[in-house]
XYZ file of C-alpha atoms in Angstrom:
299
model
C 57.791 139.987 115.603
C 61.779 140.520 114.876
C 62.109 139.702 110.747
C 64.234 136.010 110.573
C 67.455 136.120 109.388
C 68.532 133.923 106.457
C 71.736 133.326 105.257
C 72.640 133.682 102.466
C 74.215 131.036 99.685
C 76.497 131.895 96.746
C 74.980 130.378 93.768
C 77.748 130.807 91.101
C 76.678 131.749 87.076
C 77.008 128.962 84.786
C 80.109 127.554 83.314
C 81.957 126.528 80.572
C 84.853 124.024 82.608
C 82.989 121.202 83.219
C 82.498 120.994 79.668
C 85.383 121.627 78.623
C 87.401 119.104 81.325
C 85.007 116.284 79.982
C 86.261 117.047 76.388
C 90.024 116.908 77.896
C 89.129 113.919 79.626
C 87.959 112.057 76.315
C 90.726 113.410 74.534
C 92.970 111.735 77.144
C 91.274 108.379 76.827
C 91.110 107.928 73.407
C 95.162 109.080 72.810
C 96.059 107.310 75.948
C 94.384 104.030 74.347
C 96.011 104.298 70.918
C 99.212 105.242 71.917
C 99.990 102.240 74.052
C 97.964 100.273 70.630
C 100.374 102.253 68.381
C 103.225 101.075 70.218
C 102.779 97.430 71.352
C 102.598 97.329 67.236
C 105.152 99.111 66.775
C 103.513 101.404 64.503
C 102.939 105.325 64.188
C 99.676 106.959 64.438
C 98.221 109.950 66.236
C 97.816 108.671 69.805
C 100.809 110.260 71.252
C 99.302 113.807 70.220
C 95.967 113.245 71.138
C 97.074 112.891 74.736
C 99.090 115.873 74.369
C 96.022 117.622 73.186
C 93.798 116.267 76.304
C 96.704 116.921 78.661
C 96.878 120.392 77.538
C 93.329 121.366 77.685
C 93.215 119.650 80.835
C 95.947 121.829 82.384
C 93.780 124.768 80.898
C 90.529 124.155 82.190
C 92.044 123.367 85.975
C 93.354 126.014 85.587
C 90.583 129.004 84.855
C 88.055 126.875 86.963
C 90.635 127.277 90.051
C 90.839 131.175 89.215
C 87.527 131.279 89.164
C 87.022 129.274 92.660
C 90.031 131.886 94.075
C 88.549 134.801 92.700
C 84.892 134.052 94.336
C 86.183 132.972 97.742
C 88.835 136.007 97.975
C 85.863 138.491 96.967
C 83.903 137.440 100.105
C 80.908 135.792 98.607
C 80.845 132.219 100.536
C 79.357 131.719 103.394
C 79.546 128.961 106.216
C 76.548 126.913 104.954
C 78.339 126.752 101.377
C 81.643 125.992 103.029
C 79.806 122.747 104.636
C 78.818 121.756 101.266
C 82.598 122.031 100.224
C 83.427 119.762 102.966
C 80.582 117.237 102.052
C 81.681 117.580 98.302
C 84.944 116.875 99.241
C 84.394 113.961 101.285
C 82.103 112.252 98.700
C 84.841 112.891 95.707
C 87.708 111.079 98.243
C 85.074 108.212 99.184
C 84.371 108.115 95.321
C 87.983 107.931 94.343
C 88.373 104.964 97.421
C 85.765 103.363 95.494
C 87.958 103.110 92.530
C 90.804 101.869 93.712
C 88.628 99.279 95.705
C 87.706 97.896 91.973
C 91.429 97.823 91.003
C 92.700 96.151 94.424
C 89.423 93.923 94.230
C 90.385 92.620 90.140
C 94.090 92.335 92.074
C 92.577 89.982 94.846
C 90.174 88.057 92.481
C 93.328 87.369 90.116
C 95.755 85.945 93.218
C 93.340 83.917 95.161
C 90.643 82.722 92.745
C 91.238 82.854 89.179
C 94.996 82.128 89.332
C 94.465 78.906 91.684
C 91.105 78.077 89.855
C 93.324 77.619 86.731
C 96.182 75.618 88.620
C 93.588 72.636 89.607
C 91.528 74.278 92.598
C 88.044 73.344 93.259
C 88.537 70.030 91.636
C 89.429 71.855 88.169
C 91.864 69.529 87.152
C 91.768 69.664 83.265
C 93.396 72.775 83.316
C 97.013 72.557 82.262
C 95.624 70.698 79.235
C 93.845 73.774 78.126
C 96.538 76.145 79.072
C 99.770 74.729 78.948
C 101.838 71.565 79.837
C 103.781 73.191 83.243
C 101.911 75.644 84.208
C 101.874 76.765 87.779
C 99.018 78.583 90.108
C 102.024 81.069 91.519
C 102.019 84.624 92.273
C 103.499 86.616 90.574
C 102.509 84.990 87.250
C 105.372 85.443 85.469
C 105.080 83.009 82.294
C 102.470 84.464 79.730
C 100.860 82.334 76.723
C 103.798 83.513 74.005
C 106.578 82.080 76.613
C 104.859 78.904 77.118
C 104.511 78.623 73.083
C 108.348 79.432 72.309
C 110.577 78.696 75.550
C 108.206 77.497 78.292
C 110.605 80.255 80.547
C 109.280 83.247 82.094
C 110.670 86.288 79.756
C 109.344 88.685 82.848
C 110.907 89.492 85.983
C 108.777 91.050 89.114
C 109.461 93.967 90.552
C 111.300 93.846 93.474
C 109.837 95.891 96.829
C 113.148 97.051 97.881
C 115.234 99.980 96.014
C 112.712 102.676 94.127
C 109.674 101.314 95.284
C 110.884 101.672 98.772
C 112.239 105.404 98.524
C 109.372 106.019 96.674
C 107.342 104.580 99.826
C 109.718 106.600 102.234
C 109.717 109.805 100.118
C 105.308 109.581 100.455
C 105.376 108.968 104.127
C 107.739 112.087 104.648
C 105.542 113.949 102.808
C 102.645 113.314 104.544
C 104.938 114.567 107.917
C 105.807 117.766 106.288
C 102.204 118.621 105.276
C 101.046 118.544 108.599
C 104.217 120.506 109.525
C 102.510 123.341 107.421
C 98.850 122.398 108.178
C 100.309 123.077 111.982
C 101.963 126.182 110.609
C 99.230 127.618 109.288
C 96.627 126.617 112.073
C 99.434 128.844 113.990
C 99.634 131.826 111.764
C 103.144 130.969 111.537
C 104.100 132.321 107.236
C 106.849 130.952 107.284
C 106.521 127.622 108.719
C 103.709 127.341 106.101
C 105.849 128.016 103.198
C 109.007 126.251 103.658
C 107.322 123.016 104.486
C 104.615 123.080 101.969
C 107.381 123.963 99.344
C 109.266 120.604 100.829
C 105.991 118.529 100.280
C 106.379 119.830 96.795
C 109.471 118.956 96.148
C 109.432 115.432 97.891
C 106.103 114.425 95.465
C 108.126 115.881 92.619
C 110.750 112.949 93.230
C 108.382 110.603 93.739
C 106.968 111.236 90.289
C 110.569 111.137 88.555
C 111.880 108.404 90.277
C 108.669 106.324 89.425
C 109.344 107.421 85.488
C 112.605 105.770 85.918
C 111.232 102.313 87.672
C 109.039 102.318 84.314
C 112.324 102.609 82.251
C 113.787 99.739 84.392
C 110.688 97.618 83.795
C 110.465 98.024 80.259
C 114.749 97.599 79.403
C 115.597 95.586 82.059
C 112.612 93.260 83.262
C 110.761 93.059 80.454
C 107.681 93.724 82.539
C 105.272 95.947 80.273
C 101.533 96.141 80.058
C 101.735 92.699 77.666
C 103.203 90.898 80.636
C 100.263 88.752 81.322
C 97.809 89.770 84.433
C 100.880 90.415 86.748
C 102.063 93.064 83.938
C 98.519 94.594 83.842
C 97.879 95.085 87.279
C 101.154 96.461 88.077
C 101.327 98.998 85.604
C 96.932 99.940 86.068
C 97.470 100.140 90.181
C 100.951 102.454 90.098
C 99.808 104.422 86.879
C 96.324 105.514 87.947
C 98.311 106.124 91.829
C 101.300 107.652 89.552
C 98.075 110.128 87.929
C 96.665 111.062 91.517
C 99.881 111.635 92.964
C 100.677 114.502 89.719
C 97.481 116.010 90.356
C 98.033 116.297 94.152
C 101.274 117.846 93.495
C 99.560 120.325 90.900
C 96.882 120.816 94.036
C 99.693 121.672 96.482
C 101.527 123.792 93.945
C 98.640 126.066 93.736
C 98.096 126.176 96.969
C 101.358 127.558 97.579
C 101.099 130.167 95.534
C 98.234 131.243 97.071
C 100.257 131.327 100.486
C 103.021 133.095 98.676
C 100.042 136.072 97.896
C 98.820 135.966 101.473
C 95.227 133.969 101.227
C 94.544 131.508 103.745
C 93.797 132.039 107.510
C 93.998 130.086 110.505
C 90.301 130.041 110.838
C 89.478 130.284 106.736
C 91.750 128.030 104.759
C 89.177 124.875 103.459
C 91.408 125.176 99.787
C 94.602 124.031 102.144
C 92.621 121.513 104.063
C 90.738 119.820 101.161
C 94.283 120.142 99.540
C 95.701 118.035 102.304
C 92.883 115.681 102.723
C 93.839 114.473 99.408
C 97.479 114.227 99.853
C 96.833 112.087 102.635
C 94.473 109.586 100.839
C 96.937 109.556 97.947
C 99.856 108.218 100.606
C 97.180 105.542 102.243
C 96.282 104.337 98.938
C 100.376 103.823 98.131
C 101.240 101.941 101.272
C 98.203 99.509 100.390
C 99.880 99.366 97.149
C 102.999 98.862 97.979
C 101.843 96.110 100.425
C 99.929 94.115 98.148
C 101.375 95.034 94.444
C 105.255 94.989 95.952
C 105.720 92.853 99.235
C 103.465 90.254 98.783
């Protein structure tokens, strides 16, 4: 009787990056939360450099864990069963990461149509106004926070409009998404060349995304006054871009590795999962931003 064949599965040794990207992660929590503290008080504290510190040893550990992901796939020890756990890993992390901006559109959703109305009289709740404030209106966006109603009874906050960065920013995504597949096609193709140059133009076009969305947030916080102390509308504006504005730099980071790895020659058109996981979550970043800009922007 012929001796069955197994294949075999790359079990890697253990190590020290998960550790070491939870500690980053912490790092970035705790300065991220004091910082914007520190300055809605207007005071000075160490914040600002504990984020520096997380970012940094972030950028470190994605770094030597990728090496160390390049360095095992490029010396030949994966094998087709572990590749199909690389594609179920990856599809659980994207359905993960729809899952949490599900709870961020879903507090968005519960704040429009239930709380907000709830609060202007709905459902027979008519005593409202008298705990609130005389005036007060159920409308979207909720522009007039408790501090305005005190002093001027005005709205100090203007909404963001949907047209001018947001919709570049919306146009600059969608191309993005075109030129990916461009070089997904390329690639499929064996064609170098086609690869690089439109990978490198995904690149750059989620590059200018990212600036141009730093300089919305400098036109919200000089010219609208629309910061994170801007009542709900102010809070959910600034979570549902930020965390988008976060996934977007780490899909550029993604694709920026990946095209160095084109510019050294790895990838085939039959083995190239790094690319394709790398594109799957390009792809879910631009979904989540036209939702965004639907509901955060438009509506």
């Amino acid at each position: 009787m012929a001796q069955e064949q197994y294949e075999k599965y790359y079990v890697p040794e253990q190590s020290i990056w998960p550790i070491v990207g939870a500690v980053a992660l912490f790092l970035i929590a705790v300065g991220a939360g004091n910082f914007v503290i520190e300055n809605s008080n207007g005071t000075e504290g160490f914040g600002f450099y504990v984020l520096l510190a997380g970012l940094a040893l972030l950028l470190i550990m994605i770094t030597g864990w990728f090496k160390n992901q390049i360095d095992e796939s490029m010396s030949g020890l994966y094998s087709a069963q572990l590749g199909r756990s690389y594609r179920q890993g990856m599809a659980w992390f994207i359905f993960s990461e729809v899952m949490f901006f599900a709870a961020f559109f879903g507090a968005l959703f519960y704040a429009r149509a239930i709380a907000i109305p709830w609060l202007g009289g709905a459902s027979n709740n008519v005593s409202t106004n008298e705990v609130l404030w005389n005036g007060f209106e159920a409308t979207w966006p909720l522009l007039v926070t408790p501090a305005d109603a005190i002093t001027t009874g005005e709205p100090s906050t203007q909404a963001m409009p949907w047209t001018g960065l947001p919709l570049i920013n919306t146009a600059l995504l969608l191309a993005s998404s075109v030129t990916l597949h461009f070089a997904h096609v390329g690639l499929e193709k064996d064609k170098r060349t086609q690869l690089t140059v439109w990978l490198g133009i995904t690149i750059l076009l989620g590059c200018i995304f990212l600036g141009l969305q730093v300089q919305e947030y400098i036109h919200a916080y000089r010219d609208l006054d629309l910061t994170l102390d801007s009542g709900v509308y102010g809070n959910t504006f600034f979570l549902l871009t930020g965390f988008h504005g976060m996934h977007v730099t780490l899909g550029t980071i993604i694709l920026i590795v990946l095209f160095f790895r084109v510019l050294k020659g790895h990838f085939t058109p039959k083995e190239h999962f790094a690319f394709q996981a790398g594109s799957w979550y390009w792809h879910f970043v631009d979904v989540v931003w036209v939702m965004l800009f639907f509901f955060v922007y438009i509506l």
